[in-house]
Structures are given as structure tokens and as C-alpha cells.
Amino acid sequence: MRANRWFTPWILVAPALLWLLVFSVWPSINTVRLSFTDASPLGGATDFVGLKNFEQLLADPQVWEALLNSVIYMAVCLPLLTILPLLMAMLVQKRMAGIAFFRTAFYTPVIASAVVVGLIWTWILDDRGVINEMAKALGVVQGPIPFLTDRWLLLFSAISLTVWKGLGYYMIIFLAALANVGNELHEAAAIDGAGTMRRFWSVTVPGVRGTMTLIGILVCVSALRVFSELYILTNGTGGPGGQDQSLVMLIQQYARGFTGNLGYASALSLLLFAVTLVPMLVLARINNKADR
């Protein structure tokens, strides 16, 4: 019996292909379809409304506020979660006593539950939390610092949580990339008189540039899709007056419940997709230019 039948590869990939079609391709197509309707979670009669959801979206101040929050989130997280993990990877790459402990310590926040970490940070940043009580005990402040009640402090508190939790994950990726940067390149640069900073910019950075682009894309996507950190720190309210909502929180707000507006939430999802696509294309183009 011949083993190289034309359909053999398709049989092998069929389960994964079916999973992809059912849980990725079809939901994406259905989201586009729903964005032109007034669909609700309970189903029933669904009317085609054309571009009405998108017109409402452009006129909704909540959307622009959420978009601003998401863009700020990405703009702050991108450099921090690209540079700091690289420096950490260079530090823990060294062979010295006890370095395994630091590798484990840096990676521990990654495997911790986002809900648990969020609750811990809420306890730390609360008006009666650890930081405020310590600051008052030291006489640094008279009243509590509004980490969780001020519009901008709350946003940057969530950003700090995201950065702290993501450092170890991206550090591991950089560790794998640094293993491919040969020591002979650093030795040759040192012989030519290059100092530490010069070797970093001329040897290390070019050697991990592709990885930096990949991490930059991952950071942009995750930052624009942030939900857990803001949801937990604001107790699901989106901060004072809902000013700290992200686009994902806004989508969840409109889609949840029996009276949710799936059509409008789908339109918001398409906006999120378009916004997420922009930094991915920009970073990919920058990387292509650098490779030439």
C-alpha cells in the first residue's frame, strides 16, 4: 500500500485546520458581518444597519478616550518592554554564583495569575495600601496618593503592572537571541578598542534586531488589547467617570448582558484590529529597511 497518497498531509493537518476555521476564521468573518447589523446577544430579528455603527463610533467620545488610553499604554510599554528585558537578559546571561536564583525571580511574575497580581497591586496602591501608609509614616505626604482614583495615576499604575509582569517573559526571549550572538564578535570589537557601550550598539543590538522587532510587535498587540490590569485596578468601572477604559473594556461593556449591542461591539472590534495593525506594519517596515 502506498504511503504517499496526496491526501495524507491533509489528514494530518485536518484537526488543527478545523480548529483554526471554527475558532478563528469564522469568528473573524462573523464579526465583520455583525458590525453592519444591530445584533443582540439573545439573537432574534437582526436588521442590516449599514455604516450606522461606524458613524456612531466616530461620534462617541468614550471611544476616542479609550483609544487615547490604549495608544498611551502602547507608547509607554513599547520602549520599556523592549529595552529593559534586553538589559536584564544581558545581566542574567553571565555565569556567576546564584544567577539561577535571579533568573527564576525575574520570571516568577510571568507565571503568576493576572487576577492575583492585580489584587496584590490594588492592595499595595490603595489609599490605605502599603505605599501610602509608608509615605505617610515617613512624612513624605500628608494625604493618600490617589493611585487608583486619579485619571492619569491610575493609567500609569496599570502600565507599571503590565511592565513588571512582562519583563521576565521578554527576558527569556532575549536570552535565546543572545545565545546566537557569538562571543568572538565581542572579542573582535574589544580588540579594535570598542568600549562596553560601543559593543552594545554595534554588536548586541544588530544581533538581536529581529528579536527586538518581534518583541515590539508582541508588546504593541498586548498593550492595545489590555484588559485585565485596568479591569482589576478599577474594579470593573474603568476608573473615575470611566476615563481609564481601554478599547477592549469598551467592547466588553457594550457586548455583555442580555441587552448588549453586538453590532456596535463588533464595529469597535474592527477598530481595534485596524489600530493594532498599524504599529505591526510600521515595525515590520523599519526592520526590513534595517536589513537592507
mmCIF file with all atom_site columns, N, CA and C in Angstrom, residues 28-95:
data_model
loop_
_atom_site.group_PDB
_atom_site.id
_atom_site.type_symbol
_atom_site.label_atom_id
_atom_site.label_alt_id
_atom_site.label_comp_id
_atom_site.label_asym_id
_atom_site.label_entity_id
_atom_site.label_seq_id
_atom_site.pdbx_PDB_ins_code
_atom_site.Cartn_x
_atom_site.Cartn_y
_atom_site.Cartn_z
_atom_site.occupancy
_atom_site.B_iso_or_equiv
_atom_site.pdbx_formal_charge
_atom_site.auth_seq_id
_atom_site.auth_comp_id
_atom_site.auth_asym_id
_atom_site.auth_atom_id
_atom_site.pdbx_PDB_model_num
ATOM 1   N N  . SER A 1 28 ? -13.920 35.662 13.034 1.00 0.00 ? 28 SER A N  1
ATOM 2   C CA . SER A 1 28 ? -13.455 36.911 12.421 1.00 0.00 ? 28 SER A CA 1
ATOM 3   C C  . SER A 1 28 ? -14.413 37.366 11.323 1.00 0.00 ? 28 SER A C  1
ATOM 4   N N  . ILE A 1 29 ? -14.818 36.425 10.475 1.00 0.00 ? 29 ILE A N  1
ATOM 5   C CA . ILE A 1 29 ? -15.765 36.752 9.407  1.00 0.00 ? 29 ILE A CA 1
ATOM 6   C C  . ILE A 1 29 ? -17.108 37.181 9.994  1.00 0.00 ? 29 ILE A C  1
ATOM 7   N N  . ASN A 1 30 ? -17.534 36.496 11.049 1.00 0.00 ? 30 ASN A N  1
ATOM 8   C CA . ASN A 1 30 ? -18.819 36.818 11.673 1.00 0.00 ? 30 ASN A CA 1
ATOM 9   C C  . ASN A 1 30 ? -18.792 38.189 12.339 1.00 0.00 ? 30 ASN A C  1
ATOM 10  N N  . THR A 1 31 ? -17.632 38.571 12.884 1.00 0.00 ? 31 THR A N  1
ATOM 11  C CA . THR A 1 31 ? -17.511 39.896 13.489 1.00 0.00 ? 31 THR A CA 1
ATOM 12  C C  . THR A 1 31 ? -17.702 40.988 12.452 1.00 0.00 ? 31 THR A C  1
ATOM 13  N N  . VAL A 1 32 ? -17.101 40.797 11.280 1.00 0.00 ? 32 VAL A N  1
ATOM 14  C CA . VAL A 1 32 ? -17.282 41.767 10.196 1.00 0.00 ? 32 VAL A CA 1
ATOM 15  C C  . VAL A 1 32 ? -18.763 41.849 9.806  1.00 0.00 ? 32 VAL A C  1
ATOM 16  N N  . ARG A 1 33 ? -19.421 40.704 9.707  1.00 0.00 ? 33 ARG A N  1
ATOM 17  C CA . ARG A 1 33 ? -20.843 40.672 9.354  1.00 0.00 ? 33 ARG A CA 1
ATOM 18  C C  . ARG A 1 33 ? -21.693 41.384 10.404 1.00 0.00 ? 33 ARG A C  1
ATOM 19  N N  . LEU A 1 34 ? -21.426 41.101 11.681 1.00 0.00 ? 34 LEU A N  1
ATOM 20  C CA . LEU A 1 34 ? -22.239 41.685 12.754 1.00 0.00 ? 34 LEU A CA 1
ATOM 21  C C  . LEU A 1 34 ? -22.053 43.191 12.864 1.00 0.00 ? 34 LEU A C  1
ATOM 22  N N  . SER A 1 35 ? -20.891 43.693 12.451 1.00 0.00 ? 35 SER A N  1
ATOM 23  C CA . SER A 1 35 ? -20.627 45.131 12.581 1.00 0.00 ? 35 SER A CA 1
ATOM 24  C C  . SER A 1 35 ? -21.565 45.977 11.728 1.00 0.00 ? 35 SER A C  1
ATOM 25  N N  . PHE A 1 36 ? -22.239 45.363 10.754 1.00 0.00 ? 36 PHE A N  1
ATOM 26  C CA . PHE A 1 36 ? -23.185 46.082 9.897  1.00 0.00 ? 36 PHE A CA 1
ATOM 27  C C  . PHE A 1 36 ? -24.636 45.792 10.289 1.00 0.00 ? 36 PHE A C  1
ATOM 28  N N  . THR A 1 37 ? -24.825 45.258 11.510 1.00 0.00 ? 37 THR A N  1
ATOM 29  C CA . THR A 1 37 ? -26.175 44.915 11.971 1.00 0.00 ? 37 THR A CA 1
ATOM 30  C C  . THR A 1 37 ? -26.413 45.493 13.363 1.00 0.00 ? 37 THR A C  1
ATOM 31  N N  . ASP A 1 38 ? -27.627 45.297 13.864 1.00 0.00 ? 38 ASP A N  1
ATOM 32  C CA . ASP A 1 38 ? -27.956 45.702 15.240 1.00 0.00 ? 38 ASP A CA 1
ATOM 33  C C  . ASP A 1 38 ? -28.154 44.459 16.104 1.00 0.00 ? 38 ASP A C  1
ATOM 34  N N  . ALA A 1 39 ? -27.327 43.440 15.885 1.00 0.00 ? 39 ALA A N  1
ATOM 35  C CA . ALA A 1 39 ? -27.453 42.154 16.570 1.00 0.00 ? 39 ALA A CA 1
ATOM 36  C C  . ALA A 1 39 ? -27.367 42.317 18.083 1.00 0.00 ? 39 ALA A C  1
ATOM 37  N N  . SER A 1 40 ? -28.064 41.414 18.800 1.00 0.00 ? 40 SER A N  1
ATOM 38  C CA . SER A 1 40 ? -28.035 41.379 20.256 1.00 0.00 ? 40 SER A CA 1
ATOM 39  C C  . SER A 1 40 ? -27.649 39.985 20.715 1.00 0.00 ? 40 SER A C  1
ATOM 40  N N  . PRO A 1 41 ? -27.198 39.823 21.968 1.00 0.00 ? 41 PRO A N  1
ATOM 41  C CA . PRO A 1 41 ? -26.774 38.502 22.453 1.00 0.00 ? 41 PRO A CA 1
ATOM 42  C C  . PRO A 1 41 ? -27.866 37.449 22.393 1.00 0.00 ? 41 PRO A C  1
ATOM 43  N N  . LEU A 1 42 ? -29.122 37.833 22.544 1.00 0.00 ? 42 LEU A N  1
ATOM 44  C CA . LEU A 1 42 ? -30.210 36.867 22.556 1.00 0.00 ? 42 LEU A CA 1
ATOM 45  C C  . LEU A 1 42 ? -30.672 36.478 21.156 1.00 0.00 ? 42 LEU A C  1
ATOM 46  N N  . GLY A 1 43 ? -30.043 37.060 20.136 1.00 0.00 ? 43 GLY A N  1
ATOM 47  C CA . GLY A 1 43 ? -30.427 36.726 18.772 1.00 0.00 ? 43 GLY A CA 1
ATOM 48  C C  . GLY A 1 43 ? -31.723 37.391 18.393 1.00 0.00 ? 43 GLY A C  1
ATOM 49  N N  . GLY A 1 44 ? -32.611 36.647 17.764 1.00 0.00 ? 44 GLY A N  1
ATOM 50  C CA . GLY A 1 44 ? -33.861 37.226 17.301 1.00 0.00 ? 44 GLY A CA 1
ATOM 51  C C  . GLY A 1 44 ? -33.667 37.956 15.985 1.00 0.00 ? 44 GLY A C  1
ATOM 52  N N  . ALA A 1 45 ? -34.601 38.861 15.684 1.00 0.00 ? 45 ALA A N  1
ATOM 53  C CA . ALA A 1 45 ? -34.528 39.594 14.418 1.00 0.00 ? 45 ALA A CA 1
ATOM 54  C C  . ALA A 1 45 ? -33.307 40.508 14.408 1.00 0.00 ? 45 ALA A C  1
ATOM 55  N N  . THR A 1 46 ? -32.504 40.392 13.355 1.00 0.00 ? 46 THR A N  1
ATOM 56  C CA . THR A 1 46 ? -31.304 41.211 13.197 1.00 0.00 ? 46 THR A CA 1
ATOM 57  C C  . THR A 1 46 ? -31.420 42.003 11.910 1.00 0.00 ? 46 THR A C  1
ATOM 58  N N  . ASP A 1 47 ? -31.366 43.322 12.026 1.00 0.00 ? 47 ASP A N  1
ATOM 59  C CA . ASP A 1 47 ? -31.519 44.193 10.858 1.00 0.00 ? 47 ASP A CA 1
ATOM 60  C C  . ASP A 1 47 ? -30.174 44.711 10.387 1.00 0.00 ? 47 ASP A C  1
ATOM 61  N N  . PHE A 1 48 ? -30.048 44.846 9.084  1.00 0.00 ? 48 PHE A N  1
ATOM 62  C CA . PHE A 1 48 ? -28.855 45.434 8.485  1.00 0.00 ? 48 PHE A CA 1
ATOM 63  C C  . PHE A 1 48 ? -28.936 46.948 8.643  1.00 0.00 ? 48 PHE A C  1
ATOM 64  N N  . VAL A 1 49 ? -27.899 47.548 9.250  1.00 0.00 ? 49 VAL A N  1
ATOM 65  C CA . VAL A 1 49 ? -27.933 48.992 9.509  1.00 0.00 ? 49 VAL A CA 1
ATOM 66  C C  . VAL A 1 49 ? -26.848 49.737 8.737  1.00 0.00 ? 49 VAL A C  1
ATOM 67  N N  . GLY A 1 50 ? -26.135 49.040 7.864  1.00 0.00 ? 50 GLY A N  1
ATOM 68  C CA . GLY A 1 50 ? -25.107 49.692 7.060  1.00 0.00 ? 50 GLY A CA 1
ATOM 69  C C  . GLY A 1 50 ? -23.949 50.212 7.893  1.00 0.00 ? 50 GLY A C  1
ATOM 70  N N  . LEU A 1 51 ? -23.605 51.471 7.680  1.00 0.00 ? 51 LEU A N  1
ATOM 71  C CA . LEU A 1 51 ? -22.459 52.076 8.372  1.00 0.00 ? 51 LEU A CA 1
ATOM 72  C C  . LEU A 1 51 ? -22.867 52.816 9.647  1.00 0.00 ? 51 LEU A C  1
ATOM 73  N N  . LYS A 1 52 ? -24.079 52.597 10.116 1.00 0.00 ? 52 LYS A N  1
ATOM 74  C CA . LYS A 1 52 ? -24.574 53.328 11.284 1.00 0.00 ? 52 LYS A CA 1
ATOM 75  C C  . LYS A 1 52 ? -23.696 53.107 12.511 1.00 0.00 ? 52 LYS A C  1
ATOM 76  N N  . ASN A 1 53 ? -23.248 51.856 12.744 1.00 0.00 ? 53 ASN A N  1
ATOM 77  C CA . ASN A 1 53 ? -22.398 51.573 13.910 1.00 0.00 ? 53 ASN A CA 1
ATOM 78  C C  . ASN A 1 53 ? -21.077 52.331 13.831 1.00 0.00 ? 53 ASN A C  1
ATOM 79  N N  . PHE A 1 54 ? -20.532 52.437 12.639 1.00 0.00 ? 54 PHE A N  1
ATOM 80  C CA . PHE A 1 54 ? -19.251 53.129 12.474 1.00 0.00 ? 54 PHE A CA 1
ATOM 81  C C  . PHE A 1 54 ? -19.422 54.642 12.613 1.00 0.00 ? 54 PHE A C  1
ATOM 82  N N  . GLU A 1 55 ? -20.549 55.161 12.144 1.00 0.00 ? 55 GLU A N  1
ATOM 83  C CA . GLU A 1 55 ? -20.838 56.585 12.334 1.00 0.00 ? 55 GLU A CA 1
ATOM 84  C C  . GLU A 1 55 ? -20.992 56.904 13.818 1.00 0.00 ? 55 GLU A C  1
ATOM 85  N N  . GLN A 1 56 ? -21.699 56.027 14.538 1.00 0.00 ? 56 GLN A N  1
ATOM 86  C CA . GLN A 1 56 ? -21.863 56.199 15.984 1.00 0.00 ? 56 GLN A CA 1
ATOM 87  C C  . GLN A 1 56 ? -20.515 56.114 16.686 1.00 0.00 ? 56 GLN A C  1
ATOM 88  N N  . LEU A 1 57 ? -19.682 55.214 16.221 1.00 0.00 ? 57 LEU A N  1
ATOM 89  C CA . LEU A 1 57 ? -18.346 55.018 16.801 1.00 0.00 ? 57 LEU A CA 1
ATOM 90  C C  . LEU A 1 57 ? -17.507 56.291 16.682 1.00 0.00 ? 57 LEU A C  1
ATOM 91  N N  . LEU A 1 58 ? -17.516 56.900 15.499 1.00 0.00 ? 58 LEU A N  1
ATOM 92  C CA . LEU A 1 58 ? -16.711 58.103 15.270 1.00 0.00 ? 58 LEU A CA 1
ATOM 93  C C  . LEU A 1 58 ? -17.202 59.291 16.088 1.00 0.00 ? 58 LEU A C  1
ATOM 94  N N  . ALA A 1 59 ? -18.482 59.279 16.451 1.00 0.00 ? 59 ALA A N  1
ATOM 95  C CA . ALA A 1 59 ? -19.047 60.396 17.212 1.00 0.00 ? 59 ALA A CA 1
ATOM 96  C C  . ALA A 1 59 ? -19.074 60.135 18.712 1.00 0.00 ? 59 ALA A C  1
ATOM 97  N N  . ASP A 1 60 ? -18.612 58.979 19.145 1.00 0.00 ? 60 ASP A N  1
ATOM 98  C CA . ASP A 1 60 ? -18.672 58.598 20.556 1.00 0.00 ? 60 ASP A CA 1
ATOM 99  C C  . ASP A 1 60 ? -17.400 59.062 21.283 1.00 0.00 ? 60 ASP A C  1
ATOM 100 N N  . PRO A 1 61 ? -17.509 60.023 22.217 1.00 0.00 ? 61 PRO A N  1
ATOM 101 C CA . PRO A 1 61 ? -16.314 60.496 22.930 1.00 0.00 ? 61 PRO A CA 1
ATOM 102 C C  . PRO A 1 61 ? -15.655 59.409 23.763 1.00 0.00 ? 61 PRO A C  1
ATOM 103 N N  . GLN A 1 62 ? -16.439 58.431 24.232 1.00 0.00 ? 62 GLN A N  1
ATOM 104 C CA . GLN A 1 62 ? -15.870 57.324 25.004 1.00 0.00 ? 62 GLN A CA 1
ATOM 105 C C  . GLN A 1 62 ? -14.871 56.523 24.175 1.00 0.00 ? 62 GLN A C  1
ATOM 106 N N  . VAL A 1 63 ? -15.165 56.370 22.896 1.00 0.00 ? 63 VAL A N  1
ATOM 107 C CA . VAL A 1 63 ? -14.285 55.605 22.013 1.00 0.00 ? 63 VAL A CA 1
ATOM 108 C C  . VAL A 1 63 ? -12.940 56.311 21.866 1.00 0.00 ? 63 VAL A C  1
ATOM 109 N N  . TRP A 1 64 ? -12.980 57.608 21.651 1.00 0.00 ? 64 TRP A N  1
ATOM 110 C CA . TRP A 1 64 ? -11.732 58.362 21.475 1.00 0.00 ? 64 TRP A CA 1
ATOM 111 C C  . TRP A 1 64 ? -10.916 58.394 22.762 1.00 0.00 ? 64 TRP A C  1
ATOM 112 N N  . GLU A 1 65 ? -11.597 58.453 23.892 1.00 0.00 ? 65 GLU A N  1
ATOM 113 C CA . GLU A 1 65 ? -10.900 58.423 25.171 1.00 0.00 ? 65 GLU A CA 1
ATOM 114 C C  . GLU A 1 65 ? -10.241 57.064 25.394 1.00 0.00 ? 65 GLU A C  1
ATOM 115 N N  . ALA A 1 66 ? -10.972 55.995 25.080 1.00 0.00 ? 66 ALA A N  1
ATOM 116 C CA . ALA A 1 66 ? -10.429 54.651 25.215 1.00 0.00 ? 66 ALA A CA 1
ATOM 117 C C  . ALA A 1 66 ? -9.274  54.433 24.238 1.00 0.00 ? 66 ALA A C  1
ATOM 118 N N  . LEU A 1 67 ? -9.412  54.976 23.031 1.00 0.00 ? 67 LEU A N  1
ATOM 119 C CA . LEU A 1 67 ? -8.342  54.852 22.039 1.00 0.00 ? 67 LEU A CA 1
ATOM 120 C C  . LEU A 1 67 ? -7.093  55.592 22.508 1.00 0.00 ? 67 LEU A C  1
ATOM 121 N N  . LEU A 1 68 ? -7.278  56.777 23.101 1.00 0.00 ? 68 LEU A N  1
ATOM 122 C CA . LEU A 1 68 ? -6.143  57.531 23.645 1.00 0.00 ? 68 LEU A CA 1
ATOM 123 C C  . LEU A 1 68 ? -5.452  56.741 24.747 1.00 0.00 ? 68 LEU A C  1
ATOM 124 N N  . ASN A 1 69 ? -6.232  56.137 25.636 1.00 0.00 ? 69 ASN A N  1
ATOM 125 C CA . ASN A 1 69 ? -5.650  55.325 26.717 1.00 0.00 ? 69 ASN A CA 1
ATOM 126 C C  . ASN A 1 69 ? -4.840  54.161 26.145 1.00 0.00 ? 69 ASN A C  1
ATOM 127 N N  . SER A 1 70 ? -5.383  53.499 25.139 1.00 0.00 ? 70 SER A N  1
ATOM 128 C CA . SER A 1 70 ? -4.704  52.350 24.552 1.00 0.00 ? 70 SER A CA 1
ATOM 129 C C  . SER A 1 70 ? -3.415  52.760 23.854 1.00 0.00 ? 70 SER A C  1
ATOM 130 N N  . VAL A 1 71 ? -3.438  53.886 23.160 1.00 0.00 ? 71 VAL A N  1
ATOM 131 C CA . VAL A 1 71 ? -2.240  54.360 22.455 1.00 0.00 ? 71 VAL A CA 1
ATOM 132 C C  . VAL A 1 71 ? -1.164  54.777 23.453 1.00 0.00 ? 71 VAL A C  1
ATOM 133 N N  . ILE A 1 72 ? -1.553  55.473 24.523 1.00 0.00 ? 72 ILE A N  1
ATOM 134 C CA . ILE A 1 72 ? -0.596  55.849 25.568 1.00 0.00 ? 72 ILE A CA 1
ATOM 135 C C  . ILE A 1 72 ? -0.006  54.598 26.205 1.00 0.00 ? 72 ILE A C  1
ATOM 136 N N  . TYR A 1 73 ? -0.858  53.638 26.467 1.00 0.00 ? 73 TYR A N  1
ATOM 137 C CA . TYR A 1 73 ? -0.416  52.365 27.051 1.00 0.00 ? 73 TYR A CA 1
ATOM 138 C C  . TYR A 1 73 ? 0.653   51.733 26.169 1.00 0.00 ? 73 TYR A C  1
ATOM 139 N N  . MET A 1 74 ? 0.406   51.701 24.857 1.00 0.00 ? 74 MET A N  1
ATOM 140 C CA . MET A 1 74 ? 1.366   51.108 23.929 1.00 0.00 ? 74 MET A CA 1
ATOM 141 C C  . MET A 1 74 ? 2.652   51.936 23.863 1.00 0.00 ? 74 MET A C  1
ATOM 142 N N  . ALA A 1 75 ? 2.513   53.263 23.795 1.00 0.00 ? 75 ALA A N  1
ATOM 143 C CA . ALA A 1 75 ? 3.674   54.137 23.644 1.00 0.00 ? 75 ALA A CA 1
ATOM 144 C C  . ALA A 1 75 ? 4.625   54.040 24.838 1.00 0.00 ? 75 ALA A C  1
ATOM 145 N N  . VAL A 1 76 ? 4.094   53.811 26.036 1.00 0.00 ? 76 VAL A N  1
ATOM 146 C CA . VAL A 1 76 ? 4.935   53.694 27.232 1.00 0.00 ? 76 VAL A CA 1
ATOM 147 C C  . VAL A 1 76 ? 5.507   52.283 27.360 1.00 0.00 ? 76 VAL A C  1
ATOM 148 N N  . CYS A 1 77 ? 4.674   51.284 27.094 1.00 0.00 ? 77 CYS A N  1
ATOM 149 C CA . CYS A 1 77 ? 5.115   49.893 27.252 1.00 0.00 ? 77 CYS A CA 1
ATOM 150 C C  . CYS A 1 77 ? 6.150   49.487 26.212 1.00 0.00 ? 77 CYS A C  1
ATOM 151 N N  . LEU A 1 78 ? 6.043   50.020 24.987 1.00 0.00 ? 78 LEU A N  1
ATOM 152 C CA . LEU A 1 78 ? 6.918   49.581 23.901 1.00 0.00 ? 78 LEU A CA 1
ATOM 153 C C  . LEU A 1 78 ? 8.400   49.770 24.215 1.00 0.00 ? 78 LEU A C  1
ATOM 154 N N  . PRO A 1 79 ? 8.860   50.980 24.573 1.00 0.00 ? 79 PRO A N  1
ATOM 155 C CA . PRO A 1 79 ? 10.295  51.110 24.874 1.00 0.00 ? 79 PRO A CA 1
ATOM 156 C C  . PRO A 1 79 ? 10.712  50.379 26.145 1.00 0.00 ? 79 PRO A C  1
ATOM 157 N N  . LEU A 1 80 ? 9.840   50.405 27.174 1.00 0.00 ? 80 LEU A N  1
ATOM 158 C CA . LEU A 1 80 ? 10.209  49.780 28.446 1.00 0.00 ? 80 LEU A CA 1
ATOM 159 C C  . LEU A 1 80 ? 10.329  48.266 28.309 1.00 0.00 ? 80 LEU A C  1
ATOM 160 N N  . LEU A 1 81 ? 9.397   47.638 27.588 1.00 0.00 ? 81 LEU A N  1
ATOM 161 C CA . LEU A 1 81 ? 9.407   46.184 27.464 1.00 0.00 ? 81 LEU A CA 1
ATOM 162 C C  . LEU A 1 81 ? 10.260  45.700 26.290 1.00 0.00 ? 81 LEU A C  1
ATOM 163 N N  . THR A 1 82 ? 10.964  46.624 25.642 1.00 0.00 ? 82 THR A N  1
ATOM 164 C CA . THR A 1 82 ? 11.931  46.248 24.614 1.00 0.00 ? 82 THR A CA 1
ATOM 165 C C  . THR A 1 82 ? 13.358  46.399 25.128 1.00 0.00 ? 82 THR A C  1
ATOM 166 N N  . ILE A 1 83 ? 13.619  47.485 25.853 1.00 0.00 ? 83 ILE A N  1
ATOM 167 C CA . ILE A 1 83 ? 14.975  47.766 26.327 1.00 0.00 ? 83 ILE A CA 1
ATOM 168 C C  . ILE A 1 83 ? 15.275  47.066 27.653 1.00 0.00 ? 83 ILE A C  1
ATOM 169 N N  . LEU A 1 84 ? 14.378  47.196 28.630 1.00 0.00 ? 84 LEU A N  1
ATOM 170 C CA . LEU A 1 84 ? 14.649  46.618 29.959 1.00 0.00 ? 84 LEU A CA 1
ATOM 171 C C  . LEU A 1 84 ? 14.842  45.101 29.934 1.00 0.00 ? 84 LEU A C  1
ATOM 172 N N  . PRO A 1 85 ? 14.002  44.333 29.225 1.00 0.00 ? 85 PRO A N  1
ATOM 173 C CA . PRO A 1 85 ? 14.243  42.881 29.177 1.00 0.00 ? 85 PRO A CA 1
ATOM 174 C C  . PRO A 1 85 ? 15.576  42.524 28.531 1.00 0.00 ? 85 PRO A C  1
ATOM 175 N N  . LEU A 1 86 ? 16.007  43.320 27.545 1.00 0.00 ? 86 LEU A N  1
ATOM 176 C CA . LEU A 1 86 ? 17.313  43.066 26.922 1.00 0.00 ? 86 LEU A CA 1
ATOM 177 C C  . LEU A 1 86 ? 18.443  43.276 27.919 1.00 0.00 ? 86 LEU A C  1
ATOM 178 N N  . LEU A 1 87 ? 18.366  44.345 28.694 1.00 0.00 ? 87 LEU A N  1
ATOM 179 C CA . LEU A 1 87 ? 19.392  44.600 29.708 1.00 0.00 ? 87 LEU A CA 1
ATOM 180 C C  . LEU A 1 87 ? 19.371  43.516 30.785 1.00 0.00 ? 87 LEU A C  1
ATOM 181 N N  . MET A 1 88 ? 18.168  43.086 31.168 1.00 0.00 ? 88 MET A N  1
ATOM 182 C CA . MET A 1 88 ? 18.066  42.007 32.155 1.00 0.00 ? 88 MET A CA 1
ATOM 183 C C  . MET A 1 88 ? 18.638  40.709 31.607 1.00 0.00 ? 88 MET A C  1
ATOM 184 N N  . ALA A 1 89 ? 18.372  40.429 30.331 1.00 0.00 ? 89 ALA A N  1
ATOM 185 C CA . ALA A 1 89 ? 18.894  39.202 29.718 1.00 0.00 ? 89 ALA A CA 1
ATOM 186 C C  . ALA A 1 89 ? 20.417  39.236 29.668 1.00 0.00 ? 89 ALA A C  1
ATOM 187 N N  . MET A 1 90 ? 20.982  40.404 29.372 1.00 0.00 ? 90 MET A N  1
ATOM 188 C CA . MET A 1 90 ? 22.444  40.521 29.350 1.00 0.00 ? 90 MET A CA 1
ATOM 189 C C  . MET A 1 90 ? 23.025  40.316 30.744 1.00 0.00 ? 90 MET A C  1
ATOM 190 N N  . LEU A 1 91 ? 22.270  40.728 31.767 1.00 0.00 ? 91 LEU A N  1
ATOM 191 C CA . LEU A 1 91 ? 22.735  40.573 33.147 1.00 0.00 ? 91 LEU A CA 1
ATOM 192 C C  . LEU A 1 91 ? 22.709  39.111 33.574 1.00 0.00 ? 91 LEU A C  1
ATOM 193 N N  . VAL A 1 92 ? 21.582  38.432 33.355 1.00 0.00 ? 92 VAL A N  1
ATOM 194 C CA . VAL A 1 92 ? 21.456  37.049 33.828 1.00 0.00 ? 92 VAL A CA 1
ATOM 195 C C  . VAL A 1 92 ? 22.151  36.058 32.901 1.00 0.00 ? 92 VAL A C  1
ATOM 196 N N  . GLN A 1 93 ? 22.630  36.547 31.740 1.00 0.00 ? 93 GLN A N  1
ATOM 197 C CA . GLN A 1 93 ? 23.371  35.678 30.831 1.00 0.00 ? 93 GLN A CA 1
ATOM 198 C C  . GLN A 1 93 ? 24.744  35.328 31.386 1.00 0.00 ? 93 GLN A C  1
ATOM 199 N N  . LYS A 1 94 ? 25.251  36.185 32.249 1.00 0.00 ? 94 LYS A N  1
ATOM 200 C CA . LYS A 1 94 ? 26.578  35.977 32.815 1.00 0.00 ? 94 LYS A CA 1
ATOM 201 C C  . LYS A 1 94 ? 26.596  34.741 33.709 1.00 0.00 ? 94 LYS A C  1
ATOM 202 N N  . ARG A 1 95 ? 27.704  34.055 33.722 1.00 0.00 ? 95 ARG A N  1
ATOM 203 C CA . ARG A 1 95 ? 27.866  32.869 34.555 1.00 0.00 ? 95 ARG A CA 1
ATOM 204 C C  . ARG A 1 95 ? 28.495  33.280 35.884 1.00 0.00 ? 95 ARG A C  1
#
